[in-house]
Tab-separated table of C-alpha atoms in Angstrom:
chain	number	residue	atom	x	y	z
A	10	MET	CA	19.193	13.931	-14.867
A	11	ALA	CA	15.722	12.214	-15.943
A	12	LEU	CA	16.822	8.938	-14.748
A	13	LEU	CA	18.022	10.263	-11.293
A	14	THR	CA	14.777	11.951	-10.848
A	15	HIS	CA	12.977	8.649	-11.730
A	16	VAL	CA	15.287	6.848	-9.134
A	17	LEU	CA	14.564	9.442	-6.369
A	18	ALA	CA	10.769	9.552	-6.825
A	19	CYS	CA	10.868	5.540	-6.681
A	20	LEU	CA	13.227	5.815	-3.172
A	21	PHE	CA	10.917	8.450	-2.071
A	22	GLY	CA	8.052	6.207	-2.557
A	23	ILE	CA	9.690	3.097	-0.653
A	24	GLY	CA	9.308	5.269	2.241
A	25	SER	CA	5.433	5.623	2.122
A	26	TRP	CA	4.608	1.916	3.818
A	27	VAL	CA	8.175	0.498	4.253
A	28	ALA	CA	7.653	0.202	8.162
A	29	ILE	CA	4.238	-1.393	8.409
A	30	ASN	CA	4.796	-3.642	5.826
A	31	GLY	CA	8.125	-4.609	7.831
A	32	MET	CA	6.244	-5.085	10.710
A	33	TRP	CA	3.660	-7.396	9.601
A	34	VAL	CA	6.349	-9.674	7.776
A	35	GLU	CA	8.592	-9.841	10.981
A	36	LEU	CA	5.387	-10.877	13.160
A	37	PRO	CA	6.709	-14.663	13.421
A	38	LEU	CA	9.908	-13.532	15.185
A	39	VAL	CA	8.302	-10.910	17.482
A	40	VAL	CA	5.271	-13.194	18.264
A	41	PRO	CA	6.954	-15.459	20.516
A	42	GLU	CA	8.903	-12.847	22.386
A	43	ILE	CA	6.167	-10.590	23.551
A	44	PRO	CA	3.316	-11.179	26.122
A	45	GLU	CA	0.538	-10.352	23.503
A	46	GLY	CA	1.408	-13.461	21.394
A	47	TRP	CA	-0.772	-14.052	18.334
A	48	TYR	CA	-3.069	-11.012	19.319
A	49	LEU	CA	-0.502	-8.470	18.335
A	50	PRO	CA	-2.091	-8.355	14.443
A	51	SER	CA	-4.859	-7.685	15.994
A	52	TYR	CA	-3.791	-4.916	17.750
A	53	LEU	CA	-1.843	-3.813	14.884
A	54	THR	CA	-4.919	-3.664	12.745
A	55	VAL	CA	-6.507	-1.208	15.693
A	56	ILE	CA	-3.777	1.031	15.978
A	57	ILE	CA	-3.191	1.421	12.218
A	58	GLN	CA	-6.827	2.522	11.968
A	59	LEU	CA	-6.324	4.883	15.263
A	60	ALA	CA	-3.705	6.358	13.042
A	61	ASN	CA	-5.874	7.317	10.470
A	62	ILE	CA	-6.164	10.613	12.682
A	63	GLY	CA	-3.012	12.157	10.635
A	64	PRO	CA	-4.609	11.809	7.382
A	65	LEU	CA	-7.613	13.202	8.597
A	66	PHE	CA	-5.889	16.090	9.887
A	67	ILE	CA	-4.595	16.853	6.471
A	68	THR	CA	-7.470	16.624	4.757
A	69	LEU	CA	-9.259	18.529	6.807
A	70	MET	CA	-6.902	21.276	6.887
A	71	HIS	CA	-6.985	21.462	3.254
A	72	ARG	CA	-10.458	21.350	2.763
A	73	PHE	CA	-11.489	24.678	5.111
A	74	LYS	CA	-8.140	26.120	4.996
A	75	PRO	CA	-6.908	25.745	1.762
A	76	GLY	CA	-3.309	26.650	1.335
A	77	ALA	CA	-2.585	27.194	4.857
A	78	LEU	CA	-0.504	23.678	5.283
A	79	ASP	CA	2.698	23.178	3.199
A	80	GLU	CA	3.265	19.411	2.566
A	81	GLN	CA	6.956	19.959	2.808
A	82	PRO	CA	7.617	20.690	6.629
A	83	VAL	CA	4.755	17.726	7.219
A	84	ILE	CA	6.887	15.232	4.915
A	85	TYR	CA	10.437	16.373	6.709
A	86	THR	CA	8.461	15.687	9.970
A	87	ILE	CA	6.687	12.489	9.468
A	88	VAL	CA	9.872	10.919	7.788
A	89	VAL	CA	12.042	11.854	10.610
A	90	MET	CA	9.828	10.526	12.840
A	91	GLY	CA	9.921	6.910	11.146
A	92	VAL	CA	13.625	7.178	11.193
A	93	VAL	CA	13.415	7.676	14.946
A	94	ALA	CA	10.637	5.242	15.585
A	95	THR	CA	12.328	2.196	13.872
A	96	PHE	CA	16.077	2.716	15.154
A	97	LEU	CA	14.244	3.031	19.041
A	98	LEU	CA	12.104	-0.150	17.630
A	99	ALA	CA	15.234	-1.998	16.994
A	100	PHE	CA	16.294	-1.767	20.924
A	101	LEU	CA	12.786	-1.528	22.921
A	102	TRP	CA	10.584	-3.940	21.025
A	103	LYS	CA	10.937	-6.438	23.634
A	104	HIS	CA	10.324	-3.987	26.622
A	105	THR	CA	7.261	-4.659	28.765
A	106	LEU	CA	5.458	-2.757	31.386
A	107	VAL	CA	2.727	-3.734	33.914
A	108	VAL	CA	-0.198	-1.929	32.847
A	109	GLY	CA	-3.638	-2.598	34.815
A	110	GLY	CA	-2.328	-5.571	36.020
A	111	ALA	CA	-1.273	-7.090	33.236
A	112	VAL	CA	2.331	-7.257	31.450
A	113	HIS	CA	2.269	-5.640	27.941
A	114	SER	CA	4.407	-4.547	25.244
A	115	VAL	CA	4.185	-0.743	25.660
A	116	ALA	CA	7.286	0.410	23.712
A	117	LEU	CA	6.533	-2.143	20.937
A	118	LEU	CA	2.889	-0.635	20.552
A	119	SER	CA	3.930	3.036	21.059
A	120	LEU	CA	6.117	2.932	18.472
A	121	SER	CA	4.190	1.056	16.063
A	122	PHE	CA	1.524	3.605	16.428
A	123	LEU	CA	3.896	6.383	15.457
A	124	LEU	CA	4.961	4.271	12.476
A	125	SER	CA	1.328	4.032	11.468
A	126	VAL	CA	0.951	7.755	11.762
A	127	VAL	CA	4.135	8.352	9.558
A	128	ASP	CA	2.882	5.687	6.976
A	129	CYS	CA	-1.109	6.840	7.006
A	130	THR	CA	-0.192	10.297	6.597
A	131	SER	CA	2.308	9.638	3.826
A	132	SER	CA	-0.722	9.020	1.623
A	133	VAL	CA	-2.297	12.668	1.956
A	134	THR	CA	1.295	13.989	1.452
A	135	PHE	CA	3.524	12.422	-0.560
A	136	LEU	CA	1.205	12.090	-3.426
A	137	PRO	CA	0.340	15.886	-3.284
A	138	PHE	CA	3.938	16.797	-3.122
A	139	MET	CA	4.437	14.892	-6.451
A	140	MET	CA	2.440	17.422	-7.983
A	141	ARG	CA	5.797	19.530	-8.070
A	142	LEU	CA	7.384	17.320	-10.586
A	143	PRO	CA	6.340	16.606	-14.221
A	144	PRO	CA	3.546	13.827	-14.428
A	145	GLN	CA	5.978	10.835	-15.587
A	146	TYR	CA	7.293	10.787	-12.252
A	147	LEU	CA	4.315	9.856	-10.517
A	148	THR	CA	4.306	6.278	-11.946
A	149	SER	CA	7.855	6.182	-10.713
A	150	TYR	CA	6.592	6.880	-7.237
A	151	PHE	CA	3.852	4.062	-7.163
A	152	VAL	CA	6.882	2.115	-8.006
A	153	GLY	CA	8.472	2.923	-4.906
A	154	GLU	CA	4.974	2.167	-2.985
A	155	GLY	CA	5.121	-1.189	-4.379
A	156	LEU	CA	8.444	-1.856	-3.559
A	157	SER	CA	7.974	-0.610	-0.242
A	158	GLY	CA	5.882	-3.838	0.212
A	159	LEU	CA	8.490	-6.248	-1.530
A	160	ILE	CA	11.762	-5.126	-0.472
A	161	PRO	CA	10.559	-6.157	3.318
A	162	ALA	CA	9.381	-9.369	1.813
A	163	LEU	CA	12.769	-10.296	0.205
A	164	VAL	CA	14.694	-9.267	3.181
A	165	ALA	CA	12.556	-11.278	5.928
A	166	LEU	CA	12.877	-14.605	3.574
A	167	ILE	CA	16.761	-14.061	3.280
A	168	GLN	CA	16.514	-13.578	7.051
A	169	GLY	CA	14.194	-17.040	7.281
A	170	VAL	CA	11.354	-15.729	8.858
A	171	GLY	CA	8.360	-18.216	8.698
A	172	MET	CA	10.517	-21.085	7.533
A	173	VAL	CA	8.795	-24.263	8.656
A	174	GLN	CA	10.571	-27.619	9.665
A	175	CYS	CA	8.111	-30.429	10.012
A	176	LYS	CA	9.293	-32.795	12.904
A	177	ASN	CA	7.860	-36.215	14.055
A	178	ALA	CA	5.671	-35.227	17.256
A	179	THR	CA	6.620	-39.013	18.465
A	180	ALA	CA	10.234	-39.396	17.636
A	181	ASN	CA	11.105	-36.047	17.690
A	182	ALA	CA	13.240	-36.542	14.447
A	183	ASN	CA	13.360	-34.278	11.401
A	184	VAL	CA	10.982	-35.609	8.919
A	185	SER	CA	10.724	-34.189	5.083
A	186	MET	CA	7.526	-33.518	4.199
A	187	GLU	CA	7.758	-35.722	0.861
A	188	ASN	CA	8.975	-39.077	2.806
A	189	SER	CA	6.705	-38.232	5.849
A	190	THR	CA	3.611	-40.979	5.879
A	191	TRP	CA	0.453	-41.086	8.179
A	192	GLY	CA	0.570	-44.442	10.156
A	193	SER	CA	4.272	-45.154	10.174
A	194	GLY	CA	5.840	-41.893	10.888
A	195	GLY	CA	3.098	-40.480	13.354
A	196	GLU	CA	2.089	-36.876	13.183
A	197	LEU	CA	4.214	-34.415	12.154
A	198	VAL	CA	4.616	-31.091	14.096
A	199	ALA	CA	5.708	-27.371	12.780
A	200	HIS	CA	8.825	-26.146	13.758
A	201	TYR	CA	10.157	-22.463	12.914
A	202	GLU	CA	13.688	-22.538	12.231
A	203	GLN	CA	15.991	-20.322	13.509
A	204	ALA	CA	16.100	-16.499	11.818
A	205	ASN	CA	19.758	-15.922	10.307
A	206	PHE	CA	19.821	-12.590	11.956
A	207	SER	CA	17.584	-11.044	14.665
A	208	ALA	CA	14.607	-8.719	14.545
A	209	GLN	CA	16.701	-6.040	16.016
A	210	VAL	CA	18.971	-6.121	12.592
A	211	PHE	CA	15.577	-5.867	10.359
A	212	PHE	CA	14.329	-2.903	12.567
A	213	LEU	CA	17.542	-1.288	11.943
A	214	PHE	CA	17.211	-2.145	8.443
A	215	LEU	CA	13.924	-0.298	8.556
A	216	SER	CA	15.694	2.949	9.887
A	217	VAL	CA	18.146	2.723	6.937
A	218	MET	CA	15.052	2.583	4.232
A	219	MET	CA	13.448	5.749	6.037
A	220	ILE	CA	16.872	7.556	6.063
A	221	VAL	CA	17.172	6.857	2.222
A	222	CYS	CA	13.460	7.909	1.795
A	223	LEU	CA	14.425	11.157	3.575
A	224	GLY	CA	17.722	11.529	1.263
A	225	ALA	CA	15.655	11.418	-1.314
A	226	PHE	CA	13.341	13.790	-0.570
A	227	LEU	CA	16.002	16.354	-0.001
A	228	MET	CA	17.207	16.014	-3.218
A	229	LEU	CA	14.141	15.871	-4.796
A	230	ASN	CA	13.755	19.576	-3.075
A	231	HIS	CA	17.144	20.712	-3.725
A	232	LEU	CA	19.223	19.203	-6.382
A	233	PRO	CA	19.352	21.612	-9.126
A	234	ALA	CA	18.599	19.296	-11.964
A	235	VAL	CA	15.427	18.499	-10.357
A	236	ALA	CA	14.779	22.245	-9.580
A	237	LYS	CA	15.169	22.904	-13.438
A	238	GLU	CA	12.614	20.227	-13.869
A	239	ARG	CA	9.925	21.780	-11.311
A	240	LYS	CA	10.826	25.407	-13.089
A	241	CYS	CA	9.774	23.854	-16.639
A	242	GLU	CA	6.873	22.592	-15.248
A	243	ARG	CA	5.503	25.870	-13.419
A	244	TYR	CA	6.387	27.459	-16.706
A	245	LEU	CA	4.406	25.279	-18.780
A	246	ASP	CA	1.544	25.754	-15.750
A	247	ASP	CA	1.804	29.401	-15.971
A	248	ALA	CA	1.799	29.619	-19.662
A	249	THR	CA	-1.253	27.567	-19.881
A	250	HIS	CA	-2.933	30.117	-17.287
A	251	ARG	CA	-1.554	33.016	-19.328
A	252	GLU	CA	-3.176	31.543	-22.439
A	253	LYS	CA	-6.933	31.010	-20.545
A	254	ALA	CA	-6.344	34.691	-19.462
A	255	GLY	CA	-5.907	35.935	-22.844
A	256	VAL	CA	-8.600	34.073	-24.283
A	257	GLY	CA	-10.692	35.645	-21.467
A	258	LEU	CA	-9.803	38.840	-22.168
A	259	SER	CA	-10.352	38.529	-26.088
A	260	LEU	CA	-13.757	37.534	-25.566
A	261	GLN	CA	-14.486	40.452	-23.061
A	262	ASN	CA	-13.156	42.826	-25.741
A	263	SER	CA	-15.238	41.231	-28.358
A	264	VAL	CA	-17.634	43.398	-30.022
A	265	PRO	CA	-21.513	42.740	-29.077
A	266	GLU	CA	-22.179	41.036	-32.666
A	267	GLN	CA	-19.420	38.744	-32.066
A	268	LYS	CA	-20.646	37.265	-28.931
A	269	PRO	CA	-23.649	35.359	-30.298
A	270	MET	CA	-21.729	33.382	-32.583
A	271	LEU	CA	-18.823	32.802	-29.768
A	272	ASP	CA	-21.882	31.423	-27.744
A	273	SER	CA	-23.293	29.546	-30.244
A	274	SER	CA	-20.129	27.758	-31.144
A	275	GLU	CA	-19.355	26.710	-27.752
A	276	SER	CA	-22.567	25.753	-26.512
A	277	PRO	CA	-22.622	22.112	-28.167
A	278	VAL	CA	-19.321	21.155	-26.620
A	279	LYS	CA	-20.513	22.397	-23.100
A	280	GLU	CA	-21.785	19.650	-20.916
A	281	PRO	CA	-22.573	19.536	-17.110
A	282	ARG	CA	-19.221	19.060	-15.291
A	283	SER	CA	-18.402	18.669	-11.597
A	284	SER	CA	-16.336	21.794	-10.060
A	285	PHE	CA	-13.975	19.121	-8.620
A	286	GLY	CA	-10.069	19.790	-9.954
A	287	LYS	CA	-10.378	20.992	-13.586
A	288	GLY	CA	-13.895	19.912	-14.050
A	289	THR	CA	-12.577	17.246	-16.553
A	290	PHE	CA	-15.364	14.512	-15.314
A	291	SER	CA	-18.950	14.582	-14.512
A	292	ARG	CA	-20.106	13.831	-10.708
A	293	ALA	CA	-21.147	10.220	-11.699
A	294	GLN	CA	-17.697	9.808	-13.121
A	295	LEU	CA	-15.990	10.960	-10.190
A	296	VAL	CA	-17.922	8.953	-7.881
A	297	LEU	CA	-17.284	6.069	-9.961
A	298	ILE	CA	-13.491	6.718	-9.726
A	299	PHE	CA	-13.501	7.276	-5.946
A	300	VAL	CA	-15.852	4.420	-5.038
A	301	VAL	CA	-13.253	2.187	-7.461
A	302	LEU	CA	-10.241	3.680	-5.624
A	303	ALA	CA	-11.901	2.876	-1.906
A	304	TRP	CA	-13.068	-0.652	-3.072
A	305	VAL	CA	-9.387	-1.496	-4.409
A	306	ASN	CA	-7.421	-0.303	-1.759
A	307	ALA	CA	-9.871	-2.012	0.712
A	308	LEU	CA	-9.667	-5.045	-1.419
A	309	THR	CA	-5.805	-5.259	-1.384
A	310	ASN	CA	-4.673	-3.517	1.864
A	311	ALA	CA	-7.092	-4.922	4.448
A	312	VAL	CA	-9.810	-7.570	3.121
A	313	LEU	CA	-7.481	-10.223	1.293
A	314	PRO	CA	-4.008	-9.862	3.255
A	315	SER	CA	-6.118	-10.611	6.347
A	316	VAL	CA	-7.136	-14.043	5.190
A	317	GLN	CA	-4.078	-14.575	3.212
A	318	SER	CA	-2.615	-17.234	5.330
A	319	TYR	CA	-5.933	-19.185	5.544
A	320	SER	CA	-6.079	-19.302	1.559
A	321	CYS	CA	-2.485	-20.353	1.232
A	322	LEU	CA	-1.232	-22.356	3.880
A	323	PRO	CA	-3.599	-25.362	3.384
A	324	TYR	CA	-1.391	-25.804	0.368
A	325	GLY	CA	1.969	-25.768	2.060
A	326	ASN	CA	4.503	-23.487	3.448
A	327	GLN	CA	6.097	-23.244	0.261
A	328	ALA	CA	2.703	-22.283	-1.468
A	329	TYR	CA	2.372	-19.668	1.304
A	330	HIS	CA	5.555	-18.099	0.763
A	331	LEU	CA	5.734	-18.259	-2.995
A	332	ALA	CA	2.034	-16.299	-3.017
A	333	THR	CA	3.229	-13.634	-0.457
A	334	THR	CA	6.740	-13.186	-2.201
A	335	MET	CA	5.040	-12.851	-5.859
A	336	ALA	CA	1.897	-10.942	-4.914
A	337	ALA	CA	4.225	-8.248	-3.333
A	338	ALA	CA	6.654	-8.437	-6.255
A	339	ALA	CA	3.175	-7.964	-8.407
A	340	ASN	CA	3.029	-4.461	-7.322
A	341	PRO	CA	5.909	-2.871	-8.397
A	342	VAL	CA	5.717	-4.888	-11.902
A	343	ALA	CA	2.193	-3.263	-12.623
A	344	CYS	CA	3.512	0.193	-11.762
A	345	PHE	CA	6.797	-0.769	-14.003
A	346	ILE	CA	4.285	-1.793	-16.792
A	347	ALA	CA	2.190	1.194	-16.295
A	348	MET	CA	5.476	3.525	-17.171
A	349	PHE	CA	5.503	2.142	-20.436
A	350	VAL	CA	1.668	1.563	-21.237
A	351	PRO	CA	0.067	4.534	-19.577
A	352	ASN	CA	-3.464	4.577	-19.496
A	353	ARG	CA	-6.578	6.676	-18.692
A	354	SER	CA	-9.521	5.011	-19.728
A	355	LEU	CA	-12.468	4.461	-17.238
A	356	VAL	CA	-13.476	1.352	-19.259
A	357	LEU	CA	-10.499	-0.174	-18.906
A	358	MET	CA	-10.296	0.651	-15.058
A	359	ALA	CA	-13.577	-1.048	-14.558
A	360	VAL	CA	-12.750	-3.722	-16.208
A	361	LEU	CA	-9.911	-4.670	-14.408
A	362	THR	CA	-11.398	-3.690	-11.270
A	363	VAL	CA	-14.008	-6.436	-12.142
A	364	THR	CA	-11.350	-8.826	-13.269
A	365	GLY	CA	-9.219	-8.432	-9.620
A	366	THR	CA	-12.102	-8.672	-7.691
A	367	GLY	CA	-13.027	-12.290	-9.365
A	368	PHE	CA	-9.440	-13.441	-8.508
A	369	GLY	CA	-10.232	-11.619	-5.036
A	370	ALA	CA	-13.163	-13.695	-4.681
A	371	TYR	CA	-11.806	-17.393	-5.452
A	372	ILE	CA	-8.978	-16.131	-2.820
A	373	MET	CA	-12.031	-15.296	-0.313
A	374	ALA	CA	-13.860	-18.554	-1.284
A	375	MET	CA	-10.435	-20.841	-0.486
A	376	ALA	CA	-9.958	-18.618	2.736
A	377	ALA	CA	-13.269	-19.734	3.763
A	378	LEU	CA	-12.780	-23.586	2.692
A	379	SER	CA	-10.017	-23.875	4.853
A	380	PRO	CA	-8.309	-26.226	5.997
A	381	CYS	CA	-9.798	-28.041	3.359
A	382	PRO	CA	-9.865	-25.916	0.136
A	383	LEU	CA	-10.440	-27.195	-3.174
A	384	LEU	CA	-7.380	-29.563	-4.987
A	385	VAL	CA	-5.648	-29.440	-1.382
A	386	HIS	CA	-4.095	-32.433	-2.610
A	387	HIS	CA	-2.649	-31.635	-5.666
A	388	ASP	CA	0.019	-29.502	-6.672
A	389	MET	CA	-2.810	-27.920	-9.252
A	390	GLY	CA	-4.346	-26.263	-6.225
A	391	ALA	CA	-1.040	-24.958	-4.908
A	392	ALA	CA	-0.224	-23.308	-8.291
A	393	LEU	CA	-3.825	-21.968	-8.921
A	394	VAL	CA	-3.613	-20.056	-5.522
A	395	VAL	CA	-0.420	-18.530	-6.203
A	396	ILE	CA	-1.212	-17.556	-9.725
A	397	THR	CA	-4.748	-16.234	-8.553
A	398	TRP	CA	-2.758	-13.807	-5.890
A	399	VAL	CA	-0.470	-12.698	-8.528
A	400	VAL	CA	-3.374	-11.802	-10.838
A	401	PHE	CA	-4.985	-10.178	-8.566
A	402	VAL	CA	-2.457	-7.786	-7.098
A	403	LEU	CA	-1.404	-7.089	-10.561
A	404	THR	CA	-4.759	-5.900	-12.005
A	405	LEU	CA	-5.773	-3.945	-9.007
A	406	SER	CA	-2.259	-2.256	-8.674
A	407	TYR	CA	-2.474	-1.337	-12.319
A	408	VAL	CA	-6.219	0.245	-11.457
A	409	LYS	CA	-4.468	2.359	-8.537
A	410	VAL	CA	-2.108	3.850	-11.139
A	411	ILE	CA	-4.554	4.418	-13.531
A	412	ILE	CA	-6.536	6.725	-10.867
A	413	GLY	CA	-3.498	8.123	-9.751
A	414	VAL	CA	-2.553	9.448	-12.943
A	415	ILE	CA	-5.811	10.665	-13.477
A	416	LEU	CA	-6.363	12.647	-10.456
A	417	ARG	CA	-2.865	13.852	-10.765
A	418	ASP	CA	-4.077	15.645	-13.992
A	419	GLU	CA	-6.827	17.022	-11.893
A	420	GLY	CA	-4.876	18.733	-9.812
A	421	HIS	CA	-3.218	19.100	-6.000
A	422	SER	CA	-6.237	18.815	-4.127
A	423	ALA	CA	-7.228	15.718	-6.285
A	424	LEU	CA	-4.484	13.864	-5.033
A	425	ILE	CA	-5.168	14.970	-1.559
A	426	TRP	CA	-8.387	13.462	-1.683
A	427	CYS	CA	-7.012	10.385	-3.500
A	428	GLY	CA	-4.816	9.573	-0.393
A	429	ALA	CA	-7.823	10.443	1.836
A	430	VAL	CA	-9.894	7.644	0.008
A	431	VAL	CA	-6.895	5.098	-0.041
A	432	GLN	CA	-7.241	5.526	3.754
A	433	LEU	CA	-10.713	5.210	4.049
A	434	GLY	CA	-11.119	2.277	2.028
A	435	SER	CA	-8.570	0.462	3.626
A	436	MET	CA	-9.582	1.641	7.128
A	437	LEU	CA	-13.406	0.236	5.865
A	438	GLY	CA	-11.846	-3.144	5.119
A	439	ALA	CA	-10.097	-3.667	8.051
A	440	MET	CA	-12.889	-2.765	10.080
A	441	SER	CA	-15.193	-5.228	8.106
A	442	MET	CA	-12.443	-7.847	8.662
A	443	PHE	CA	-11.286	-7.412	12.050
A	444	PRO	CA	-14.709	-9.328	13.623
A	445	LEU	CA	-14.843	-11.984	11.333
A	446	VAL	CA	-11.364	-13.085	11.828
A	447	SER	CA	-10.148	-12.260	15.255
A	448	ILE	CA	-13.499	-11.914	17.219
A	449	HIS	CA	-16.007	-14.372	15.534
A	450	GLU	CA	-12.801	-16.865	14.162
A	451	LEU	CA	-14.743	-17.821	11.140
A	452	PHE	CA	-11.669	-18.853	9.155
A	453	LYS	CA	-10.020	-21.905	10.482
A	454	SER	CA	-6.065	-22.294	9.607
A	455	GLY	CA	-4.429	-24.889	7.733
A	456	ASP	CA	-1.708	-27.004	9.182
A	457	PRO	CA	1.660	-26.899	6.775
A	458	CYS	CA	2.550	-30.058	7.729
A	459	ASN	CA	-0.393	-32.565	8.308
A	460	THR	CA	-3.162	-32.185	5.868
A	461	LYS	CA	-6.456	-33.866	7.322
A	462	CYS	CA	-8.796	-33.615	4.381
A	463	PRO	CA	-10.355	-36.227	2.613
A	464	LYS	CA	-9.254	-37.095	-1.008
């Protein structure tokens, strides 16, 4: 039964970001068919930030009207919305309307906004719901959250999204990367190969994944075996509260002569603590935890993903696909490791954050040097950028789990603020990178078929 609960928590976590992650990996097939073209990623970035109105509303409700908003109805609403939106997307994503004298993919953009609201709001509802289960299932949820990025990426690989075939620009003949040479064969042009199945089938797959998430949520709420675990957890919590209450009453009923002894014995133990959660951490420690949480999510959800193609494509299409797929796999792997090696150390959190940030700095440097990054003509360069992406995601994903476990122990409100800070960090990262990438165009894309860099 415990294994079943772990699986259900994992399947529930998959629904957190599977829709938007699926949209991003499907862009190479969607973009050629819509009037927005490659401006669509910029539109999606803005749409996702606008969708933060969902988590903002939930956070404000919990702040000013605590207890007035239950997560369960909200989760049912957003997951059903995700099922319907992905299903409609499969049939309407190509439809256009004239708005302001220009043709736009109104259906695609509107449904993308709804899916963004679903995924953004999941950050402040799914995590607090996991408080109803024993702590060990939170890590399983994080594994599912990691799989929400890996599964769409693997399906897109099977679909053949982004697979490039290099063709001779003059002879219009197929030329392999290994046998092509400058001077004799002319310049090579990248041509995207036809997908194994359509974008419609892919969006229907996303709808099925949301249905699986809904089914897992229903079973977590109504399955008798899971209900027993929730009752056991409540019993432990109630027993703890009764014990604390008993201690309080015994202190109140003590004779006056004993009070000084109790006070003197407790005084060395007491330290200034924050009123946040259970008061386990000082205010400075809480600031550190939330700053690290915002920083890590800004890097992993916005800053580095926005330059992934710039950092990898100069090394070739194979390096790009290896980096994206293996980095996506590193997220659930880190969560899986955390199931067997749990840790709540703030020192380890800080060390891993600095380590992951260092690898992220190397990725950013390679993106800034594109289309001629370091070791661009050597296999070592491609291997290094792939390994860097994997280690970057692995270390910072483990940091997220550490913080999630820490805040889970602090209580329900701590997990709500955890989700809010995750969205805040992602939003600040996206707002920082959007003008650099889309407006000022500081990064130059590499050509997967031709490398015009000096050796």
